Amino acid sequence: MEEGRPGLAATLRALNGALGRPAALWVKESGARNLRHRDFLAPRAALSAAFPGGQVPPEAVSAVPSLRGPAVLPLRVCRQTPAGLAVQVQRPEAFQRLLGPLPGPAPAAAGAQTGCVVLHCPALRCPAALRPRHLRSVLLADHLAQLLRAQGVAVRLVPALTEERSWDVLRQLRICWPSGSGGSSLPDAVSALKAVLGRCPYATACEQGPGTAEGIICKVHLKSFVEQQGLVGYDPNLAVLLVMEGTLRSLAELQEAVLQCPVSDPTAPPASHFPSQSSCCSIVHVVNCEEEFQQQQLDVLWRILDPRPHTALQKHLVCGPVKVTNPSLPIGADQYFQLRKRQMCEASVIKYGELAQDEVWTEVIDTLTVAAIRFEMLSTAHRSQITLDLENNTISTKGTKSGAFVMYNCARLATLFDTFQRAVERGTYPPLPPVSELNFSCLQEEGEWLLLFNSILPFPEVLQQAAQLAPPSKGIRITANTETVCKFLIQLSMDFSSYYNRVHILGEPFPHLFDQMFARLQLLAAVRDVFHSALATLHLPPLSQI
């Protein structure tokens, strides 16, 4: 059965299997300096731990280059070096197999669902205006939803946006979140939860007095439940929760999302994302650190009122603090967006001069602003603090770590292919031949192998890693590699920019130069596809010009 193009994970599995050891001995090289001599390395320290004296049997070494398989990269040589066992790939064949057509029937579309995840973002219930700290958790949940969907996981987003307030900043940031006043079954669900509360051994009536807030239904003793159930990972200060109508409505909306979660097999867990779980529907609360305590209260209350398995699968993805340097006043998310947009306009004028501010220019500035904010919020590990410098103009179209730099390089690719297409229409160049007719042995430039080996080859694994939700050994907190895609795009942009500045792609229209030009265009078409796919997980459209 065909497995599609060569993959990094499959190649590493084959290399480890060739040495006959269960441990993962091999690593992929990524730096330009090491890639001049080897593509994979089994380090000397790892070999010493796996083999007596670190000596690999000669027959195992000689068998490595003969490894074959539809998903295994073609290998050229394996040799002993002072650093360990080094393997080089047959590069022309690797280019052919990774950039050429699939060797068999196209893989099935990602329509088969592998479970369901409910992403709950309590920041969207905040009655006050959204702050940057709220925006971080919303952007993270939005990005994580796209990553999970790309892996075939069904995703439900909670809560639905109400019509009682403006959500312009979410629309401006291209955050795709469901809206509506809630399902018609919510009032019935709230009534049912009230009935359960009336029979709950952990709930007691709340005496109404002069200092008692209005709307309190009862109080629930959370700490007693946590201790009796032996739950770990919860704040030791959880004690008594005053339950209000809004509290039950939040639970009712979560219950409705769980019931509406489509599953293909209700007994099968989404193993690649929650390997330790036993139910198909998992709930992830994406919260900022300031909301974590309140969300733990809601978590325990839901466990008390609904003992079904899905409430035991609640996990908390906690975002670190967002520090704003020296704000004169507390800044809202809307003000933050407008400030970054103004700074992006100023930076663009410095780089490109005064431009006609038509609809196209406005769309470009809006997209660059969204990219700048998303990368500012998402390129740092979610557990770490983010510092927003709002006093100085930290937005730049030149820095290599920004979303604007990524979008700029994406636009350079679009301009390259537009220029080539117009040259074909004028008759300067012939059309790009079929992939099967291209000569990839022409690709000898160091930057070309970097783009293939560090970006095109590992990209599927990058998306899988970014969507992975690592379960905790104990407790309720989980971690996610949500910074992976931003960091990948930044590195890809740096590699592409270095290559593009050094190599002239569209050369003189001489037939003896066409082979190399066409091979390079095919490589860059694959790079463009990777850009577009990665940007789609951030809800960023590719720019055709800047």
XYZ file of C-alpha atoms in Angstrom:
546
model
C 0.000 0.000 0.000
C 1.374 3.394 -0.997
C 2.268 5.751 1.847
C 2.721 8.951 -0.153
C 5.793 11.122 -0.243
C 8.848 10.451 1.919
C 8.421 11.636 5.470
C 10.792 12.575 8.244
C 9.224 10.374 10.922
C 9.171 7.308 8.660
C 12.805 7.833 7.691
C 13.898 8.129 11.323
C 11.959 4.968 12.203
C 13.671 3.084 9.386
C 17.106 4.315 10.485
C 16.498 3.273 14.078
C 15.176 -0.097 12.946
C 18.266 -0.689 10.829
C 20.461 -0.608 13.947
C 18.218 -3.064 15.767
C 17.783 -0.971 18.888
C 14.467 0.269 20.342
C 15.952 3.605 21.414
C 15.783 6.625 19.112
C 19.427 6.968 18.133
C 19.230 9.214 15.075
C 18.726 12.968 14.807
C 18.039 15.118 11.779
C 20.570 17.832 11.066
C 19.264 21.322 10.327
C 22.216 23.723 10.354
C 23.791 24.650 7.030
C 27.288 23.839 8.271
C 26.525 20.244 9.279
C 24.326 19.641 6.229
C 27.372 20.085 4.040
C 28.653 16.753 5.390
C 25.644 14.787 6.631
C 21.851 14.813 6.821
C 21.268 12.424 9.743
C 23.531 11.588 12.668
C 23.556 8.876 15.331
C 25.688 10.729 17.922
C 28.671 8.985 19.444
C 27.211 9.269 22.975
C 23.975 7.551 21.926
C 25.893 4.764 20.175
C 28.084 4.199 23.252
C 24.977 3.721 25.366
C 23.390 1.311 22.873
C 26.405 -0.778 21.729
C 29.412 -2.171 23.616
C 32.219 0.312 23.162
C 29.984 2.302 20.843
C 30.872 -0.069 18.002
C 27.980 -0.667 15.611
C 28.189 -4.023 13.804
C 29.602 -3.461 10.293
C 26.712 -5.352 8.690
C 24.241 -2.903 10.290
C 26.186 0.084 8.971
C 26.383 -1.355 5.462
C 22.643 -2.096 5.491
C 21.609 1.517 6.141
C 22.029 2.873 2.563
C 19.861 0.034 1.222
C 16.835 1.063 3.302
C 13.817 1.428 1.037
C 10.172 2.313 1.372
C 7.622 4.734 -0.099
C 7.899 6.978 2.979
C 11.668 6.601 3.465
C 14.087 9.100 1.979
C 16.585 7.603 -0.491
C 19.913 7.221 1.318
C 23.313 7.407 -0.353
C 25.956 6.540 2.225
C 26.422 5.711 5.914
C 29.854 6.038 7.473
C 31.599 6.232 10.824
C 32.796 9.730 11.777
C 34.242 11.235 14.969
C 30.777 12.640 15.715
C 29.051 9.282 15.215
C 27.312 7.471 12.390
C 26.595 9.942 9.573
C 24.123 9.430 6.741
C 23.742 11.431 3.566
C 20.612 11.464 1.416
C 20.550 10.945 -2.333
C 19.561 14.518 -2.938
C 18.447 14.572 -6.605
C 16.142 11.605 -5.963
C 14.876 13.259 -2.773
C 14.000 16.398 -4.735
C 12.233 14.269 -7.343
C 10.163 12.325 -4.825
C 9.251 15.290 -2.627
C 8.480 17.737 -5.435
C 7.091 15.290 -7.961
C 3.615 13.755 -8.217
C 2.533 11.208 -5.630
C 3.645 7.695 -6.647
C 0.187 6.192 -6.225
C -3.424 7.160 -5.676
C -3.830 10.506 -3.937
C -4.233 10.198 -0.192
C -7.755 10.398 1.127
C -8.981 13.869 1.964
C -8.885 14.779 5.626
C -12.599 14.212 6.065
C -12.484 11.254 8.409
C -12.746 12.655 11.901
C -10.496 11.361 14.637
C -12.389 12.621 17.648
C -13.736 15.877 18.941
C -12.341 18.651 21.112
C -14.348 21.406 22.776
C -12.250 24.559 23.133
C -13.649 26.830 25.815
C -12.369 30.402 26.068
C -13.788 32.079 29.211
C -12.247 35.441 28.203
C -15.148 35.903 25.783
C -17.544 35.978 28.732
C -15.709 38.935 30.266
C -18.350 41.667 30.837
C -15.764 44.446 30.463
C -13.830 45.374 27.330
C -11.277 42.814 26.188
C -7.687 43.441 27.238
C -4.512 42.149 25.532
C -4.338 39.331 28.096
C -7.805 38.178 26.980
C -6.776 38.504 23.351
C -3.868 36.130 23.870
C -6.067 33.235 24.983
C -8.629 33.908 22.226
C -5.951 33.978 19.516
C -4.406 30.808 20.900
C -7.756 28.990 20.918
C -8.495 30.184 17.367
C -5.094 28.966 16.122
C -5.354 25.662 17.989
C -8.791 25.051 16.448
C -7.319 25.419 12.956
C -4.429 23.094 13.773
C -6.732 20.402 15.167
C -9.078 20.636 12.184
C -6.104 20.211 9.860
C -5.473 16.874 11.615
C -9.075 15.735 11.089
C -10.315 16.558 14.598
C -13.778 18.061 14.985
C -13.693 21.247 17.056
C -16.442 23.090 18.907
C -15.757 26.642 20.129
C -17.430 27.939 23.280
C -18.925 30.376 24.200
C -20.895 31.735 21.278
C -20.486 35.482 20.845
C -23.530 37.427 22.002
C -25.081 40.326 20.143
C -25.101 42.578 23.193
C -21.632 43.963 22.542
C -19.289 44.804 19.711
C -16.726 42.226 18.626
C -15.031 44.408 16.009
C -11.531 43.588 17.222
C -12.134 39.855 16.679
C -13.354 40.536 13.160
C -10.356 42.795 12.477
C -7.999 40.069 13.674
C -9.786 37.515 11.457
C -10.740 35.384 14.447
C -13.384 32.902 13.310
C -15.665 32.373 16.290
C -19.314 31.252 16.296
C -21.903 33.826 17.226
C -25.472 33.663 18.442
C -27.498 34.068 21.579
C -27.212 30.367 22.416
C -29.192 27.290 21.481
C -32.917 27.082 22.099
C -32.309 24.229 24.520
C -30.166 26.309 26.899
C -33.047 27.447 29.169
C -34.130 23.827 29.609
C -30.547 22.789 30.320
C -30.207 25.528 32.945
C -33.450 24.378 34.588
C -32.187 20.803 34.625
C -28.945 21.904 36.295
C -30.946 23.781 38.930
C -32.877 20.606 39.650
C -29.626 18.685 40.061
C -28.353 21.374 42.401
C -31.451 20.928 44.549
C -30.471 17.293 45.141
C -26.717 17.853 45.326
C -25.136 16.831 48.666
C -22.424 19.469 48.212
C -24.909 22.347 47.742
C -26.498 24.338 50.530
C -28.941 27.198 50.511
C -27.483 30.671 50.648
C -29.004 32.820 53.341
C -30.237 36.100 51.957
C -29.073 39.041 53.994
C -28.276 42.735 53.612
C -24.824 42.005 52.179
C -25.819 39.113 49.931
C -25.492 39.698 46.193
C -28.620 39.312 44.100
C -29.071 36.312 41.840
C -27.246 33.767 43.986
C -28.931 30.372 43.720
C -26.930 28.455 46.314
C -23.412 27.745 47.460
C -21.467 24.608 46.587
C -18.651 23.184 48.701
C -16.020 22.466 46.070
C -13.163 21.590 48.402
C -15.093 18.734 49.985
C -15.713 17.190 46.560
C -12.082 17.624 45.470
C -10.810 15.945 48.643
C -13.315 13.078 48.548
C -12.605 12.345 44.884
C -8.835 12.619 45.337
C -8.513 15.143 42.512
C -5.040 16.602 42.009
C -3.814 19.767 40.379
C -6.480 22.085 41.730
C -5.818 25.254 43.676
C -5.817 24.452 47.420
C -7.843 27.626 48.011
C -10.908 26.226 46.241
C -13.547 26.329 48.946
C -17.128 27.473 48.453
C -18.583 28.704 45.155
C -21.607 30.994 45.061
C -23.580 29.669 42.094
C -25.457 32.206 40.001
C -27.670 32.000 36.931
C -24.738 32.929 34.677
C -22.655 30.104 36.159
C -25.252 27.518 35.174
C -25.670 29.071 31.752
C -21.943 28.649 31.137
C -22.179 24.971 32.094
C -25.277 24.492 29.952
C -23.461 25.899 26.929
C -20.520 23.568 27.510
C -22.887 20.593 27.814
C -24.610 21.547 24.576
C -21.249 21.760 22.782
C -20.333 18.271 24.013
C -23.648 16.844 22.842
C -23.242 18.451 19.407
C -19.670 17.234 18.967
C -19.691 14.963 15.885
C -17.825 11.701 16.325
C -17.257 8.839 13.953
C -16.698 6.279 16.683
C -17.949 7.195 20.156
C -15.670 4.621 21.770
C -12.408 5.711 20.122
C -10.258 8.491 21.580
C -8.383 11.014 19.418
C -5.241 9.082 20.192
C -2.766 11.381 18.496
C -3.879 14.336 20.570
C -4.998 12.897 23.935
C -3.177 9.567 24.148
C -4.212 8.869 27.722
C -7.912 9.594 27.363
C -10.726 7.077 27.075
C -13.505 9.188 25.599
C -13.856 10.676 22.168
C -14.831 14.154 23.339
C -12.315 16.169 25.321
C -12.742 19.624 26.830
C -9.917 22.147 26.910
C -10.333 25.405 28.833
C -8.005 27.992 27.265
C -7.508 30.603 29.964
C -5.137 33.356 30.940
C -3.416 32.905 34.275
C -5.647 35.516 35.927
C -8.786 33.525 35.083
C -7.412 30.130 36.033
C -8.866 30.037 39.547
C -12.394 30.929 38.379
C -12.219 28.309 35.653
C -11.147 25.644 38.142
C -14.266 26.503 40.145
C -16.440 25.984 37.068
C -14.577 22.756 36.254
C -15.267 21.229 39.680
C -18.890 22.379 39.676
C -19.426 20.664 36.321
C -17.894 17.448 37.643
C -20.265 17.584 40.615
C -23.401 18.223 38.570
C -22.592 15.987 35.597
C -20.705 12.781 36.509
C -20.524 11.543 32.910
C -17.033 10.689 31.574
C -16.521 13.843 29.518
C -16.414 16.103 32.590
C -13.526 14.050 33.939
C -11.632 14.838 30.719
C -11.476 18.576 31.337
C -8.007 20.038 30.880
C -6.696 23.560 31.307
C -4.385 25.260 28.820
C -3.082 28.272 30.741
C -1.541 31.324 29.082
C 1.133 33.303 30.875
C 0.710 36.972 31.714
C 0.759 39.775 29.143
C 2.772 42.685 30.472
C 2.242 46.102 28.909
C 5.185 48.459 29.427
C 4.337 51.766 31.074
C 0.779 52.251 29.843
C -0.620 55.650 30.792
C -4.021 53.980 31.123
C -5.186 50.364 30.927
C -5.316 49.578 27.229
C -8.092 47.591 25.600
C -7.755 45.103 22.767
C -9.335 47.586 20.327
C -6.810 50.278 21.246
C -3.982 47.759 20.969
C -5.061 46.859 17.434
C -5.411 50.491 16.347
C -1.996 51.349 17.827
C -0.284 48.509 15.989
C -2.108 49.461 12.768
C -0.926 53.068 13.026
C 2.620 51.874 13.682
C 2.425 49.535 10.669
C 1.314 52.440 8.462
C 4.253 54.524 9.675
C 6.721 51.662 9.147
C 5.394 51.053 5.624
C 5.767 54.722 4.709
C 9.383 54.655 5.926
C 10.137 51.554 3.809
C 8.094 52.221 0.674
C 7.344 55.945 0.766
C 3.950 57.598 0.492
C 1.586 55.283 -1.371
C -1.915 55.810 -2.662
C -4.126 54.784 0.209
C -6.677 52.887 -1.852
C -8.553 49.681 -0.977
C -5.588 47.494 -1.916
C -3.231 49.461 0.332
C -5.721 49.327 3.207
C -6.080 45.556 2.843
C -2.299 45.106 2.837
C -1.873 47.225 5.985
C -4.720 45.387 7.722
C -3.172 42.007 6.887
C 0.292 43.102 8.026
C -1.197 44.388 11.285
C -3.007 41.100 11.923
C 0.192 39.193 11.152
C 2.210 41.410 13.500
C -0.236 40.914 16.389
C -0.684 37.175 15.858
C 3.065 36.592 15.771
C 3.546 38.872 18.783
C 1.006 36.829 20.740
C 1.665 33.317 19.412
C 5.399 32.996 18.718
C 6.118 32.680 22.452
C 5.343 29.468 24.356
C 1.888 29.897 25.870
C 3.155 29.356 29.418
C 5.637 32.247 29.195
C 5.094 35.927 29.803
C 4.706 38.284 26.843
C 5.842 41.891 27.096
C 4.139 44.426 24.813
C 6.126 47.599 24.275
C 3.460 50.114 23.329
C 5.527 53.237 23.873
C 8.108 52.648 21.149
C 7.365 51.653 17.582
C 8.362 47.987 17.802
C 6.646 47.176 14.505
C 9.075 46.857 11.629
C 8.972 45.538 8.092
C 12.700 44.714 8.311
C 13.117 42.574 11.420
C 13.370 38.855 10.756
C 11.275 37.825 13.785
C 8.018 39.537 12.889
C 4.819 38.568 11.121
C 5.404 41.418 8.666
C 8.698 39.807 7.607
C 6.902 36.509 6.945
C 4.181 38.221 4.898
C 6.794 40.208 2.971
C 8.553 37.029 1.857
C 5.264 35.396 0.969
C 4.550 38.406 -1.257
C 7.999 38.113 -2.866
C 7.129 34.567 -3.902
C 3.829 35.726 -5.377
C 5.622 38.468 -7.323
C 8.167 35.953 -8.636
C 5.512 33.647 -10.080
C 3.484 36.567 -11.420
C 6.596 37.853 -13.207
C 7.287 34.388 -14.620
C 3.704 33.972 -15.837
C 3.752 37.345 -17.605
C 7.079 36.411 -19.217
C 5.536 33.141 -20.464
C 2.598 35.068 -21.937
C 5.049 37.363 -23.761
C 6.907 34.338 -25.105
C 10.115 35.047 -23.153
C 10.027 31.645 -21.439
C 8.248 28.401 -22.270
C 5.624 27.218 -19.759
C 6.785 25.221 -16.744
C 7.055 21.571 -17.904
C 5.410 18.654 -16.043
C 7.266 17.671 -12.882
C 8.198 14.297 -14.361
C 10.258 16.108 -17.037
C 12.261 18.291 -14.658
C 15.946 17.685 -13.959
C 16.408 18.097 -10.206
C 20.111 17.267 -10.393
C 20.463 20.954 -11.332
C 19.662 21.908 -7.749
C 23.142 22.100 -6.260
C 22.863 25.339 -4.252
C 23.104 24.978 -0.479
C 19.988 27.059 0.082
C 17.912 24.746 -2.100
C 18.605 21.742 0.094
C 17.903 23.825 3.215
C 14.460 24.730 1.872
C 13.622 21.139 0.993
C 15.124 19.390 4.015
C 14.205 21.908 6.731
C 10.837 23.115 5.451
C 9.115 21.000 2.816
C 10.105 17.592 4.242
C 9.201 18.185 7.936
C 6.143 20.408 7.365
C 3.518 17.662 7.958
C 5.228 16.768 11.241
C 5.355 20.464 12.182
C 1.570 20.690 11.910
C 1.130 17.454 13.871
C 3.458 18.649 16.615
C 1.676 21.998 16.851
C -1.686 20.239 17.279
C -0.372 17.861 19.929
C -1.895 18.421 23.371
C 0.436 16.725 25.815
C -1.513 15.194 28.725
C -0.107 15.861 32.178
C 1.367 13.052 34.229
C -1.007 14.244 36.921
C -3.250 17.216 37.438
C -5.344 19.212 35.009
C -2.888 21.452 33.157
C -1.791 20.574 29.653
C 0.752 22.159 27.359
C 0.634 22.745 23.618
C 3.282 23.655 21.077
C 1.236 26.543 19.730
C 4.363 28.604 19.042
C 5.638 25.988 16.565
C 3.998 27.313 13.394
C 5.105 30.924 13.959
C 8.687 29.852 14.631
C 8.619 27.554 11.599
C 7.384 30.381 9.351
C 10.030 32.765 10.666
C 12.816 30.243 9.961
C 11.369 29.429 6.535
C 11.244 33.154 5.724
C 14.857 33.603 6.772
C 16.004 30.638 4.669
C 13.987 31.747 1.654
C 15.087 35.378 1.958
C 18.755 34.368 2.149
C 18.371 32.117 -0.902
C 16.328 34.624 -2.908
C 18.801 37.438 -2.249
C 21.705 35.259 -3.354
C 20.290 33.355 -6.343
C 18.827 34.837 -9.519
C 15.812 32.652 -10.290
C 14.542 34.057 -13.582
C 17.676 34.173 -15.696
C 18.353 35.008 -19.316
C 16.009 33.247 -21.756
C 18.636 30.816 -23.047
C 17.496 27.192 -23.541
C 20.554 25.746 -21.782
C 19.537 27.621 -18.602
C 15.916 26.502 -18.578
C 16.509 23.169 -16.789
C 17.896 24.866 -13.701
C 15.311 27.657 -13.745
C 12.393 25.225 -14.009
C 13.732 23.011 -11.209
C 14.102 26.065 -8.992
C 10.594 27.274 -9.800
C 9.166 23.864 -8.895
C 11.025 23.972 -5.572
C 9.742 27.465 -4.828
C 6.208 26.475 -5.810
C 6.384 23.867 -3.035
C 7.757 26.503 -0.649
C 4.845 28.761 -1.598
C 2.381 25.955 -0.820
C 3.966 25.470 2.596
C 3.704 29.203 3.285
C 0.024 29.243 2.333
C -0.863 26.142 4.365
C 0.934 27.395 7.469
C -0.567 30.878 7.202
C -4.041 29.359 6.891
C -3.712 27.993 10.439
C -3.294 31.629 11.526
C -6.200 32.876 9.386
C -3.729 34.947 7.370
C -4.324 35.240 3.618
C -1.177 35.227 1.457
C -0.305 38.658 0.103
C 0.223 39.063 -3.609
C 2.105 42.326 -3.146
C 3.561 44.683 -0.567
